[in-house]
CSV table of C-alpha atoms in Angstrom, one decimal:
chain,number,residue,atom,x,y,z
A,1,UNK,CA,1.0,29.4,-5.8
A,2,UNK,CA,-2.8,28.7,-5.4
A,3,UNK,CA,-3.3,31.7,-8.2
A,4,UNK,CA,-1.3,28.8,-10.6
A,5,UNK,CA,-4.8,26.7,-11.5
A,6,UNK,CA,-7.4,27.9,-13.2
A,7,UNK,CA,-11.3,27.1,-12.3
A,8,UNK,CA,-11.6,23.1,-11.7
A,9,UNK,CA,-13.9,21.4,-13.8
A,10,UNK,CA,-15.3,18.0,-14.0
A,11,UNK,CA,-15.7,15.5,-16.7
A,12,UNK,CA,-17.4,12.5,-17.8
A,13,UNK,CA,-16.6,12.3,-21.2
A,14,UNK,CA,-13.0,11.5,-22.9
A,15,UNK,CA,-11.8,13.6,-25.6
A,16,UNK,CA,-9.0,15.7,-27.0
A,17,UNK,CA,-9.2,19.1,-26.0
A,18,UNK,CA,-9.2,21.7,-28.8
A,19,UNK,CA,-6.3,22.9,-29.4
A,20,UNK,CA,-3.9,20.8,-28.4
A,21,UNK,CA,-0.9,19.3,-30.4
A,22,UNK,CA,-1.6,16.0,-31.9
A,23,UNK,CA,0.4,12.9,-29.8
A,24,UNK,CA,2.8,11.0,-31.5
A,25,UNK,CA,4.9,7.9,-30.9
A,26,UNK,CA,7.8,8.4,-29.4
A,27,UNK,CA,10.7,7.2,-27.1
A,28,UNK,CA,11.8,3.7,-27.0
A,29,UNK,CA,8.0,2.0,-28.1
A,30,UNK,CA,5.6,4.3,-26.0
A,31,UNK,CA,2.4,2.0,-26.7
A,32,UNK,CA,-1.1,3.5,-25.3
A,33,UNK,CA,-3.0,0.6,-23.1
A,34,UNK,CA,-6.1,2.6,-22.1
A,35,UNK,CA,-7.6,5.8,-20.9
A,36,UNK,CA,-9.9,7.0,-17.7
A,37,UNK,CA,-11.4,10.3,-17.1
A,38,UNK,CA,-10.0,12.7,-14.8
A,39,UNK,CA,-12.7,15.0,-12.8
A,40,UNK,CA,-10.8,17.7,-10.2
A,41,UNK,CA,-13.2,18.3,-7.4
A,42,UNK,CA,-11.9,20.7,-4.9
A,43,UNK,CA,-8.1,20.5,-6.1
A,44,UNK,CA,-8.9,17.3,-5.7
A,45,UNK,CA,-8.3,14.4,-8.6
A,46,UNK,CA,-10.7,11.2,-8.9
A,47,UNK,CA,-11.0,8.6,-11.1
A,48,UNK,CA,-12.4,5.0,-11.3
A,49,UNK,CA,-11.6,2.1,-11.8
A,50,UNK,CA,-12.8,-1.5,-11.1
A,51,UNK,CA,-12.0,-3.9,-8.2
A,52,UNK,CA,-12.6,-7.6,-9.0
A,53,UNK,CA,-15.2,-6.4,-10.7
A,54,UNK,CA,-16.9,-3.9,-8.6
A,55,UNK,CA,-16.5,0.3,-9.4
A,56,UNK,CA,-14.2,2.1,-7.3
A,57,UNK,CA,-13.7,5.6,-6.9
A,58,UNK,CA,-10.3,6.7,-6.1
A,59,UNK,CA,-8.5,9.8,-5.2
A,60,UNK,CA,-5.6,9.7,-7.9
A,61,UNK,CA,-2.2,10.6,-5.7
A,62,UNK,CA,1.3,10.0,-7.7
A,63,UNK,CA,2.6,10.8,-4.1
A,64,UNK,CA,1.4,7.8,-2.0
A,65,UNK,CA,3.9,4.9,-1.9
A,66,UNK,CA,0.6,2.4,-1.9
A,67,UNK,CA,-2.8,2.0,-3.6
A,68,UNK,CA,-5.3,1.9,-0.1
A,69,UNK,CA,-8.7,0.3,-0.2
A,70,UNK,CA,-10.8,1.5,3.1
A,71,UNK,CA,-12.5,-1.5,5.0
A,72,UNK,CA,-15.8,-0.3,4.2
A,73,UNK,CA,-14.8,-0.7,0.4
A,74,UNK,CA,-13.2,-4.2,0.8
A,75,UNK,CA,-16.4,-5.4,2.9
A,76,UNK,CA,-18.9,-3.7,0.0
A,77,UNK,CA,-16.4,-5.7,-2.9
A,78,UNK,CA,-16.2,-9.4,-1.0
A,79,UNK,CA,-12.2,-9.3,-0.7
A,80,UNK,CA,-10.7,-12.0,1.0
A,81,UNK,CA,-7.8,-12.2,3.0
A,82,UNK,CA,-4.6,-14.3,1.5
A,83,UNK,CA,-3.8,-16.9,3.7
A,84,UNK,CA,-0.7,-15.3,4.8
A,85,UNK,CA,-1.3,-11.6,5.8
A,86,UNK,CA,1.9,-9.1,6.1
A,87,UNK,CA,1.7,-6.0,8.5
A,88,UNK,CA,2.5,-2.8,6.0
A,89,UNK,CA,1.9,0.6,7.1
A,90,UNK,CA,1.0,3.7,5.2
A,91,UNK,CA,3.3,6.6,5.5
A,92,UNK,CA,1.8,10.4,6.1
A,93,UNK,CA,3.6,13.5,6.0
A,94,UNK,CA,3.6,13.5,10.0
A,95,UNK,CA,3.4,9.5,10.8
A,96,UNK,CA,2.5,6.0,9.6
A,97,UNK,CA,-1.0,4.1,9.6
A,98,UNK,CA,-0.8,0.7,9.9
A,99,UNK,CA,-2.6,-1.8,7.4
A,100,UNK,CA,-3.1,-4.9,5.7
A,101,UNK,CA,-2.7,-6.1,2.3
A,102,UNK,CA,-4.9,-7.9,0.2
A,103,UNK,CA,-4.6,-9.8,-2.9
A,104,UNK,CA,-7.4,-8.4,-5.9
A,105,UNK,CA,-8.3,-11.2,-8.5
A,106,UNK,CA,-8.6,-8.3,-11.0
A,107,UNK,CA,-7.8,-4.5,-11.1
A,108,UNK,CA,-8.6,-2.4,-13.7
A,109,UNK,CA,-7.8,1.5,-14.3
A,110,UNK,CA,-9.1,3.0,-17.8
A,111,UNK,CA,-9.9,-0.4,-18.7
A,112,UNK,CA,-6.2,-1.8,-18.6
A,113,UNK,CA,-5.1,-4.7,-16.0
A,114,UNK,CA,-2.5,-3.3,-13.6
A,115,UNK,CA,0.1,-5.8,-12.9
A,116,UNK,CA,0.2,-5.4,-9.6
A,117,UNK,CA,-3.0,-6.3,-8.3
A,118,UNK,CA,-1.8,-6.0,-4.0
A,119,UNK,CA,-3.5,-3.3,-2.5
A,120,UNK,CA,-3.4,-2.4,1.5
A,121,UNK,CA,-6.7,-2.0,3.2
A,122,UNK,CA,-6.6,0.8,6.2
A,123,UNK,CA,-9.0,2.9,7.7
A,124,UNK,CA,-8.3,6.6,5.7
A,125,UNK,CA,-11.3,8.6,5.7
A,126,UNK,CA,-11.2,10.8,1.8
A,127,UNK,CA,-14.2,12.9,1.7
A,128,UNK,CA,-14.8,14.9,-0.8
A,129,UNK,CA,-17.6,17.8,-0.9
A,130,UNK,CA,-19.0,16.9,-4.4
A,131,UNK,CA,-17.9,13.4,-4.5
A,132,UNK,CA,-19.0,12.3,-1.4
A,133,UNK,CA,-16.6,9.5,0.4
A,134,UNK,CA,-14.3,7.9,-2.3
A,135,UNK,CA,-13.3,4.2,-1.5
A,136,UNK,CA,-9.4,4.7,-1.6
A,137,UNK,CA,-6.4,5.9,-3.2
A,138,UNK,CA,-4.9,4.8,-6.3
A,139,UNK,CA,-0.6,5.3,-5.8
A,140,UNK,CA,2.6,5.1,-7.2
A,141,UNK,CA,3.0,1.1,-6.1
A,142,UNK,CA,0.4,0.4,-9.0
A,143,UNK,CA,1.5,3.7,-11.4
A,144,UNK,CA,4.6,2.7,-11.7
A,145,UNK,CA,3.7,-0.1,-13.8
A,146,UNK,CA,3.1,2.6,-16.5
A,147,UNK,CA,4.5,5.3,-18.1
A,148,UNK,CA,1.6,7.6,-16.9
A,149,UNK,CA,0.6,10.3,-19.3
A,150,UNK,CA,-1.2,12.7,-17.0
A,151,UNK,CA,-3.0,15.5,-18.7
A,152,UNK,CA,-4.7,17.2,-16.0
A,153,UNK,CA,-5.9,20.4,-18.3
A,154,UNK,CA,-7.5,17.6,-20.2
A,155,UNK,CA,-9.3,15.6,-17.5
A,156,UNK,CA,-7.7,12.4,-18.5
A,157,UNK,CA,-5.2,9.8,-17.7
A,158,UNK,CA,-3.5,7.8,-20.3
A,159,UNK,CA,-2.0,4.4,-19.5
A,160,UNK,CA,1.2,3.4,-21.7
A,161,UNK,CA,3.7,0.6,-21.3
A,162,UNK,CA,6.2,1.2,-19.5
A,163,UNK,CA,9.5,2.4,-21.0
A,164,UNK,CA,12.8,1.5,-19.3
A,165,UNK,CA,15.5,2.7,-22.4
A,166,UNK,CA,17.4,6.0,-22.1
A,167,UNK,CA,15.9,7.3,-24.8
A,168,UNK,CA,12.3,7.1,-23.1
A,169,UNK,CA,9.7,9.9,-24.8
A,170,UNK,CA,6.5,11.1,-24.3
A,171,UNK,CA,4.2,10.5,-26.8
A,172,UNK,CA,3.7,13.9,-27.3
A,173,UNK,CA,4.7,16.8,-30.2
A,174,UNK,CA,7.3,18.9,-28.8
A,175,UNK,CA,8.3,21.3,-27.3
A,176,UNK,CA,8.4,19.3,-24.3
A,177,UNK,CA,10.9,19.4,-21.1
A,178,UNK,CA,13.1,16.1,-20.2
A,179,UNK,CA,14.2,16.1,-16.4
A,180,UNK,CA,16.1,13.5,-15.1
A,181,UNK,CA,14.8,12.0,-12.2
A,182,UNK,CA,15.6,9.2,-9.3
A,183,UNK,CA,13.4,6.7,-8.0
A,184,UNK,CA,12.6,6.0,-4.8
A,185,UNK,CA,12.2,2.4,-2.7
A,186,UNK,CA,8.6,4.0,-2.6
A,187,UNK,CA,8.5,4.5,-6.1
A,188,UNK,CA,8.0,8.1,-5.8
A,189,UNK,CA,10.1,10.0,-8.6
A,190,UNK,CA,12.0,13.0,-7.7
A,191,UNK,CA,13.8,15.5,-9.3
A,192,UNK,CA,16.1,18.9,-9.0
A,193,UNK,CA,14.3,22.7,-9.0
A,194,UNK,CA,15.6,25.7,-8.0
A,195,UNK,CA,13.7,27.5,-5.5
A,196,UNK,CA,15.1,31.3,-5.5
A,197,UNK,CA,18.5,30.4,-6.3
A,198,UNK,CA,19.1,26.7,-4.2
A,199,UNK,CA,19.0,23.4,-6.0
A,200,UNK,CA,16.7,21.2,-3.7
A,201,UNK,CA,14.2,17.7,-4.6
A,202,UNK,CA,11.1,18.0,-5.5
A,203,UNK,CA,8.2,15.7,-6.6
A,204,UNK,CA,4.3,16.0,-8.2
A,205,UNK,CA,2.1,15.1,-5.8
A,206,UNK,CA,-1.5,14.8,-7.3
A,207,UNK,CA,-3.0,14.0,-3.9
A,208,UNK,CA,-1.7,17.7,-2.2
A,209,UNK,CA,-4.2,20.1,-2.9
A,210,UNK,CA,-1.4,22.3,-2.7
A,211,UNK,CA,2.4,23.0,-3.2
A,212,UNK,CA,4.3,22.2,0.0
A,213,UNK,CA,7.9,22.7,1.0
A,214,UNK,CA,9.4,21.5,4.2
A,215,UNK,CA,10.0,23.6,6.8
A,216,UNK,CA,14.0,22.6,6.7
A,217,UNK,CA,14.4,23.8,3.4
A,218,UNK,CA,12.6,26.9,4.2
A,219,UNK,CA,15.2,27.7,7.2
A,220,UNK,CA,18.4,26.9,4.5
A,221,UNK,CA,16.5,29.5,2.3
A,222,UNK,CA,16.9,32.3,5.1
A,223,UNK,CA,12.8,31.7,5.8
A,224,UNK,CA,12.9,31.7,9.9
A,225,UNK,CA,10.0,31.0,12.2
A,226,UNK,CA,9.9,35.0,13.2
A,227,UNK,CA,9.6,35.4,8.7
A,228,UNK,CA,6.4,32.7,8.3
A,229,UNK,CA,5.2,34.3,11.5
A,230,UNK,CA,3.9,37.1,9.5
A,231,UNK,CA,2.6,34.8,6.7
A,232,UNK,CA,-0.9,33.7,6.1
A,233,UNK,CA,-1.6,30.5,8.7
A,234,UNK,CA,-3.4,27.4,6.5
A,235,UNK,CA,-3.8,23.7,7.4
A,236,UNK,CA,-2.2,21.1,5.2
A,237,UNK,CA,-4.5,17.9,4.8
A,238,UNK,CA,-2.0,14.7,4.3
A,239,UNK,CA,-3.3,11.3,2.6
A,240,UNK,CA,-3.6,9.4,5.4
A,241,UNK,CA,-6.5,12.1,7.1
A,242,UNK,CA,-3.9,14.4,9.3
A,243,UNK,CA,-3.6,17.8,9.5
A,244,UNK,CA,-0.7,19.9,9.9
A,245,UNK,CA,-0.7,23.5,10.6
A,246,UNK,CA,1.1,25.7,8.0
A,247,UNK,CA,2.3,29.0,6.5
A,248,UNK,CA,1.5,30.4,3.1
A,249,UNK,CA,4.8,32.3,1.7
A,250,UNK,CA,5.1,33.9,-1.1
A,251,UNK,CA,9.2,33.0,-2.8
A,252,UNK,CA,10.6,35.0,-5.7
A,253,UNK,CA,11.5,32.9,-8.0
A,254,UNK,CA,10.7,28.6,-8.8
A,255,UNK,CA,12.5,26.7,-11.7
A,256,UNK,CA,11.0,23.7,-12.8
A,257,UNK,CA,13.6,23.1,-16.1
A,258,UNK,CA,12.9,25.7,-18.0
A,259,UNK,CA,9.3,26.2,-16.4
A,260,UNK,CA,9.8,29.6,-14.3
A,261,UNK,CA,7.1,31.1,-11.5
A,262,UNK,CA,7.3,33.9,-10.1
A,263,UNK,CA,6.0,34.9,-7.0
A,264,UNK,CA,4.8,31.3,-6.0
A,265,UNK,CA,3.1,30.9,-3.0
A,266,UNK,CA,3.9,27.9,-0.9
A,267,UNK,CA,2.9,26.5,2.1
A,268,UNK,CA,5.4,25.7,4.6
A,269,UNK,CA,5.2,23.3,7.1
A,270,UNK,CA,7.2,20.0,8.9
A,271,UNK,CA,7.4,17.9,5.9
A,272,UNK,CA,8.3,14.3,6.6
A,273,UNK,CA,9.1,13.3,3.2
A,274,UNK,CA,12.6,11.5,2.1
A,275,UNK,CA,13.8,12.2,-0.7
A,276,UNK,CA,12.3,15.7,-1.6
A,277,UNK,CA,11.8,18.7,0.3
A,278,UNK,CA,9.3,20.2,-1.9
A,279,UNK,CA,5.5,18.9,-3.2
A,280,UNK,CA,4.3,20.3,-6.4
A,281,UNK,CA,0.6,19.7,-6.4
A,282,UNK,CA,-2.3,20.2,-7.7
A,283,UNK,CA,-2.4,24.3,-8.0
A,284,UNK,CA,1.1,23.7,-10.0
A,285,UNK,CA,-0.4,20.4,-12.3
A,286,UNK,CA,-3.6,21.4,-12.9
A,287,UNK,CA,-2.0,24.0,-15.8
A,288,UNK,CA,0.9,21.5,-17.0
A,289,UNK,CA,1.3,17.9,-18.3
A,290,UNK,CA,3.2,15.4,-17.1
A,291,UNK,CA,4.6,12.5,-18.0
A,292,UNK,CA,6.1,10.1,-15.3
A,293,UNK,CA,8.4,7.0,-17.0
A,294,UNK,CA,9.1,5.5,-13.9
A,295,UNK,CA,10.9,2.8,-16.1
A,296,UNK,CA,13.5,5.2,-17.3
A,297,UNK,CA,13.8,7.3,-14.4
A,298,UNK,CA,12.6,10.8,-15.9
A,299,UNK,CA,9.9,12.9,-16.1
A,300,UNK,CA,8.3,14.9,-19.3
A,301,UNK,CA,6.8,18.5,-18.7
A,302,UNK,CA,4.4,20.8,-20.9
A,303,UNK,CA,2.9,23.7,-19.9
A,304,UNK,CA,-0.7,23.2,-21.2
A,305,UNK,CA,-2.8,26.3,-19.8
């Protein structure tokens, strides 16, 4: 599946690729708030955004439960504890980090307010080769806010109200897929694929560099330990700084909708996720966009590259 993305490049400057079929309104009032650049550096996506103020850099990850702020960031912006502190604790793919929350006075992304302005503050370490040490994650406890147009072909994010109605739309020109989707206490959104022949859950993950299915839904699929013995070993990097090791197996056959792959390579490994069993990341997004309307519970696909 890592043959699924083309060349990353980076991107300062926000425009409309060529190409591309003009956006329309759609859905139930799909109103654009703002817009931030994208840049993908090392399967890797980063934006910024401001912190009571002060520029952050933040690894974008739809698949984090909570937007994390690392003490060294909190110290550089002047954050101040609330007078009541709760215990939270970040959950990785293997185990949990513990943290704190903190209140921001203001948080921007693309130049919109998020509602949600409670971000957790524990000691992740996100280095990136180019980008150098980002100061956090931005996740799905602040996306969800949105509907989240991500449009990873072209480098951008783009902020709309959130949509709650049934008839929820992108505010794209078709064609488009429309998959229905649940939402999770973590407000992850997950959704049905078939992975050669077997319905199982899977989610987009922006912060996995790549595609990841657990190692139980592997075994239900007939792939044994002696089977991934023979496959290419690989680490799997989590969000929270852990490694796992891993397998990279090739499957026949991956429906997303009506979005088929062939072939697709996926790392297999123990997966501590949930509600899904599979992570589509990076290598699978970086050719497709994706709308998440975590109001309405569905999720809006276009193959893009």
């Amino acid at each position: 599946m890592k043959g699924w993305a083309g060349v990353a490049v980076a991107t300062a400057v926000l425009m409309s690729a060529p190409g591309y079929a003009a956006d329309r309104g759609g859905g139930c009032g799909a109103m654009r708030l703002g817009e931030t650049a994208v840049a993908i550096l090392r399967n890797e996506p980063i934006v910024k955004a401001s912190a009571d103020g002060a520029p952050v850099v933040l690894l974008l990850d739809t698949g984090a439960e909570a937007t994390v702020l690392t003490p060294a960031a909190a110290q550089r912006i002047g954050t101040e504890r609330p007078g009541v502190t709760l215990g939270r604790e970040v959950h990785g793919i293997t185990g949990d980090l513990p943290t704190a929350e903190l209140d921001l006075r203001s948080f921007r992304i693309g130049g919109v307010e998020a509602p949600r302005r409670r971000v957790r503050i524990a000691p992740i370490e996100i280095v990136n080769d180019f980008a150098g040490p980002l100061d956090g994650v931005l996740g799905a406890d602040t996306l969800s806010s949105f509907d989240i147009d991500l449009d990873l072909p072209g480098r951008r994010m783009i902020l709309y109200r959130e949509q709650s109605c049934a008839a929820a739309a992108p505010a794209w020109a078709p064609p488009y897929a429309r998959i229905a989707a649940g939402r999770s206490p973590s407000n992850r959104l997950y959704f049905p694929v078939e992975l050669d022949g077997r319905t199982i859950n899977a989610l987009f993950d922006t912060g996995a560099q790549f595609s990841v299915l657990s190692m139980r839904a592997a075994q239900v699929l007939g792939v044994t330990e002696a089977v991934l013995a023979r496959d290419p070993p690989v680490i799997v990097r989590g969000a929270v700084g852990e490694e796992l090791g891993a397998h990279a197996h090739r499957f026949s056959r991956l429906e997303v909708d009506s979005d088929v792959i062939r072939n697709a390579e996926i790392d297999v490994t123990e997966l501590r996720l949930g509600e899904a069993d599979l992570v589509l990341g990076i290598d699978f997004l970086e050719t497709r966009r994706v709308w998440l309307s975590y109001g309405s519970q569905q999720l809006f696909l276009m193959r893009r590259i």
